[in-house]
Coordinates of C-alpha atoms in Angstrom, one line a residue:
Chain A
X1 CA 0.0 0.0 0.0
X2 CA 1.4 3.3 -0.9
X3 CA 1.9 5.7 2.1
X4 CA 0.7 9.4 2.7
X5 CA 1.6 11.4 0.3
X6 CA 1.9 15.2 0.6
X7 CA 2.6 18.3 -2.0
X8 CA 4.5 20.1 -2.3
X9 CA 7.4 19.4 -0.4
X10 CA 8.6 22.7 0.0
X11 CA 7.4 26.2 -0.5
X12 CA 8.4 29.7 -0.1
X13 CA 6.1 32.5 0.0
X14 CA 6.4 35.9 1.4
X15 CA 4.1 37.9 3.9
X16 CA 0.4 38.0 3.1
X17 CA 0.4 35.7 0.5
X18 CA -1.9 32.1 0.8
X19 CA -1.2 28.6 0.2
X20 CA -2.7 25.7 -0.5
X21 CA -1.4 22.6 0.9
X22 CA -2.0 18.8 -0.3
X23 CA -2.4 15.4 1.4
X24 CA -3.8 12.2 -0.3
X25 CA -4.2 9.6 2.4
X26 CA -3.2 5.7 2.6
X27 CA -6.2 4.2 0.3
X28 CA -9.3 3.3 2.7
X29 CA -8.3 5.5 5.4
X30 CA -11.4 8.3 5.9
X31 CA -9.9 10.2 8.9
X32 CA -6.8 12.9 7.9
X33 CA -5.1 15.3 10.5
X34 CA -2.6 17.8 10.4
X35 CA 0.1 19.6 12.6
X36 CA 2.4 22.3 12.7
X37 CA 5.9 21.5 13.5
X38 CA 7.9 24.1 14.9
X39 CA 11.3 24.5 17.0
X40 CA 9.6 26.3 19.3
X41 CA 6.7 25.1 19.5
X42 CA 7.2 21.1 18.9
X43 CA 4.2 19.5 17.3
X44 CA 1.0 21.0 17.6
X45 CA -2.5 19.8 16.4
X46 CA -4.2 22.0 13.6
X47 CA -7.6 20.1 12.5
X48 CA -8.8 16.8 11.5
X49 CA -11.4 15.7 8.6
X50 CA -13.3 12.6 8.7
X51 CA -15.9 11.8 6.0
X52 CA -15.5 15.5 4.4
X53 CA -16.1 16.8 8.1
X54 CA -14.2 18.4 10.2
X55 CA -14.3 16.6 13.4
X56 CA -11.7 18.2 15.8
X57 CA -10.0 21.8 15.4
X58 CA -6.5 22.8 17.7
X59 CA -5.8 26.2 18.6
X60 CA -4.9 28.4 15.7
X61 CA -6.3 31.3 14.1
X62 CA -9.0 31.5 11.4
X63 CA -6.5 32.2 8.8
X64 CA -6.1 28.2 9.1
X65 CA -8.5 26.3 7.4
X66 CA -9.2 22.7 5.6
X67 CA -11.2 20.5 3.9
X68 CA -11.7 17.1 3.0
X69 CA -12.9 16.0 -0.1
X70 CA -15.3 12.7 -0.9
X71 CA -12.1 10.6 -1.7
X72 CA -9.9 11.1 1.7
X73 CA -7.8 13.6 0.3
X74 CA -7.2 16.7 2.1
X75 CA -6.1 19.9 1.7
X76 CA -5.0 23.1 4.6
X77 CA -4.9 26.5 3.4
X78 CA -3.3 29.4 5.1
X79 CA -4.3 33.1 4.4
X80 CA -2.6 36.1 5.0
X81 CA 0.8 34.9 5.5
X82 CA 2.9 35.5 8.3
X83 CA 6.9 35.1 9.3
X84 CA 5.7 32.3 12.2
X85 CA 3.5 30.4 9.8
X86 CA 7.4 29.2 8.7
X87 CA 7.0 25.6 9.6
X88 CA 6.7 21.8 8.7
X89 CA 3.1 21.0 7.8
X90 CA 2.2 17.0 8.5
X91 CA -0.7 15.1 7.8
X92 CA -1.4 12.0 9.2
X93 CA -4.3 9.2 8.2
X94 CA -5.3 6.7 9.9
X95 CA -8.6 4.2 9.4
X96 CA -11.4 6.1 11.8
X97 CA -9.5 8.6 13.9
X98 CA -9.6 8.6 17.6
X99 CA -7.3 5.7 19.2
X100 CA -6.2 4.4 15.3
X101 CA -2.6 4.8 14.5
X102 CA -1.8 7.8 12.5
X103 CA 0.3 7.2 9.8
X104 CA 2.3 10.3 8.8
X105 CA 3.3 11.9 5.3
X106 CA 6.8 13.3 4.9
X107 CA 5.7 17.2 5.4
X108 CA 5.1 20.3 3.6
X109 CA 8.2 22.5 4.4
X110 CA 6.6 25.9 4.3
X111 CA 8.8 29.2 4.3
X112 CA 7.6 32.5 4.8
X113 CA 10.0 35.4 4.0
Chain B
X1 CA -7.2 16.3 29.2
X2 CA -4.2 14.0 28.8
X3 CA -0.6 15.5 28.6
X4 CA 2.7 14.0 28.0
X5 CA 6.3 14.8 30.0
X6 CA 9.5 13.6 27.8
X7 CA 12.0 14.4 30.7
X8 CA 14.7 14.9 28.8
X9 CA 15.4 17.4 25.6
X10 CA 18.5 15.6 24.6
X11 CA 20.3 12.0 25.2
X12 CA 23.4 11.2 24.1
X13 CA 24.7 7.2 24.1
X14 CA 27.9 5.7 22.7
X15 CA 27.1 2.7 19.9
X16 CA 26.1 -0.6 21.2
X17 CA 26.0 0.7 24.7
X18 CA 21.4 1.1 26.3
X19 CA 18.8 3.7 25.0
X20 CA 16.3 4.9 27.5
X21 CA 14.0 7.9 26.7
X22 CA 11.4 8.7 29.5
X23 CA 8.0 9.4 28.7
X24 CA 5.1 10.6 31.6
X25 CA 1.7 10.9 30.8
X26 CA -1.4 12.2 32.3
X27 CA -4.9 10.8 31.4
X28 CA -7.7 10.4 33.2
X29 CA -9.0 7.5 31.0
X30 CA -7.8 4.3 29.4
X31 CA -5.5 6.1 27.2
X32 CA -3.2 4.7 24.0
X33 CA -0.1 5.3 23.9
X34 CA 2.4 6.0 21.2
X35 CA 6.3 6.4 20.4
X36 CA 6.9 7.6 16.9
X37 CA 10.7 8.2 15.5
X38 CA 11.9 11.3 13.0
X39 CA 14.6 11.5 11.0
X40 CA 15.8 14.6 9.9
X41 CA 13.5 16.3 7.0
X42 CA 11.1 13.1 7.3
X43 CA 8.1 12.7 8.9
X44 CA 7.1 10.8 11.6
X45 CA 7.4 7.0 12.2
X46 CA 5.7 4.5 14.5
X47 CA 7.8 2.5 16.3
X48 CA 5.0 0.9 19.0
X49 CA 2.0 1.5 20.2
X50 CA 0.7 0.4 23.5
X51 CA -3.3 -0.7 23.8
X52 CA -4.3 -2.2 27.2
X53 CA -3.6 -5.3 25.5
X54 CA 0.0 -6.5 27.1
X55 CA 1.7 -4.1 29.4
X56 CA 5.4 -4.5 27.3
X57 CA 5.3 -3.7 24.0
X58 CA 7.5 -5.0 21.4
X59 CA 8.3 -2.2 18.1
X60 CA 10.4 -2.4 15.5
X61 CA 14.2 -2.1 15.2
X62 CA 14.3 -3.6 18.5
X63 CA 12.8 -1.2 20.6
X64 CA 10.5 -1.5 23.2
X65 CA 8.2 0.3 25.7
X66 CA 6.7 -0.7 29.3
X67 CA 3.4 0.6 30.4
X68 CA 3.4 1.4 34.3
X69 CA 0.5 2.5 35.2
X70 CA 1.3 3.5 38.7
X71 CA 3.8 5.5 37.7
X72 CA 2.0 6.8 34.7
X73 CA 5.2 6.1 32.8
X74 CA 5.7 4.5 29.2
X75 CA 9.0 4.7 28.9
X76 CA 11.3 3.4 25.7
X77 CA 14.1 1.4 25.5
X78 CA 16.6 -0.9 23.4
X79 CA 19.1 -2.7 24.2
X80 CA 22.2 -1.7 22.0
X81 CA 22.3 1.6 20.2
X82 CA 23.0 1.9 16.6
X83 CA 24.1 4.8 14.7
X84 CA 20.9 4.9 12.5
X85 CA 18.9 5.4 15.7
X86 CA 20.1 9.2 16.2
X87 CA 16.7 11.1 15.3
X88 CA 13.9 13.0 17.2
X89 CA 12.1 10.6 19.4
X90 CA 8.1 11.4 20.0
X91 CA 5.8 10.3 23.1
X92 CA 2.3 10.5 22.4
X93 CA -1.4 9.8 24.3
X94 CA -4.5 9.3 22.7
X95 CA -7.5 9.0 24.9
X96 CA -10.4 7.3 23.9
X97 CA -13.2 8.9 21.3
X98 CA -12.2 11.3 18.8
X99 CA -10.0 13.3 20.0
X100 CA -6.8 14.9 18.6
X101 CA -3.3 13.1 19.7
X102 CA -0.9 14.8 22.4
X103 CA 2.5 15.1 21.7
X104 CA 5.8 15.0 23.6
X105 CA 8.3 17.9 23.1
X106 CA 10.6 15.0 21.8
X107 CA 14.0 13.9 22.9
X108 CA 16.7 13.9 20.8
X109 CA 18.9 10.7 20.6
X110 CA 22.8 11.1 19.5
X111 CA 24.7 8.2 19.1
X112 CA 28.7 8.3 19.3
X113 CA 30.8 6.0 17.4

């Protein structure tokens, strides 16, 4: 089975741009989250999608949004760009969500100049 | 809500000599728990997951995780470092229904020839 897959690896975009990131799930898996990775910060939870839902949201401004579409895929898209939006975007699947085991792409390396 | 304590930022071990890599949680459920394993520009990778099932877990490359519950400790260990183990080591909790994993601030392994 092919693992998550996410594009683009890496971006750069300056301040107040958007971008739109991509994540295509391990086949069958319906629930897809994604993080923010950050030096300071570590790992932090931004939403998850299950069934073209969104199911659970983390703690980040409006400016951070998703969607899921009828085949599992996902995509996050950030608006108005800022310097601390520099980070590596994950998504994870996994079968249902909850308790499942995520199983995590290789990251969206986002800079912001 | 659950939370997760890696005690230390940093570990260093010479080759072939023991890992360990605490991990504390807090939960007030039946919670899963998780270690997951980055390399550097990857994304993350499980290594074991604990379930109620069995209280030591066996992962892979020889690693390997006890649950204690009274001292609300899962940490991780193996028995002879290799050089390919130096990466960013992540704790995680999951209690039960849907919500969002928790994530260690991760320790990071060095291995010295």
């Amino acid at each position: 089975k092919a693992g998550v897959t996410q594009t683009p690896r890496y971006l750069i975009k300056t301040r107040g741009q958007q971008v739109t990131l991509s994540c295509s799930p391990i086949s069958g898996h319906r629930s897809v989250s994604w993080y923010q990775q950050t030096p300071g910060q570590g790992l932090q939870f931004l939403f998850e999608y299950f069934s073209e839902t969104q199911r659970n949201k983390g703690n980040f401004p409006g400016r951070f949004s998703g969607r899921q579409f009828s085949n599992s895929r996902s995509e996050m898209n950030v608006s108005t760009l800022e310097l601390g939006d520099s980070a590596l975007y994950l998504c994870a699947s996994s079968l249902d969500g909850g308790q499942d085991t995520q199983y995590f792409g290789p990251g969206t390396r986002l800079t912001v100049l | 809500a659950q939370s997760v304590t890696q005690l230390d930022s940093h570990v260093s071990v010479s080759e072939g000599t023991p890992v360990l890599l605490r991990c504390n949680y807090s939960s007030s459920y039946s919670p899963s728990l998780f270690w997951y394993v980055q390399h550097p520009n990857k994304g993350l990778q499980l290594l074991l997951k604990y379930t109620s099932a069995a209280t030591l877990v066996k992962g892979i490359n020889g690693f390997e995780a006890e649950f204690k519950k009274s001292e609300t400790s899962f940490h991780l260990t193996k028995p002879s470092a290799h050089m390919s183990d130096a990466a960013e080591y992540f704790c995680v909790v999951s209690d039960p229904g849907n919500t969002p994993l928790v994530f260690g601030k991760g320790t990071r392994l060095s291995v010295i020839a």
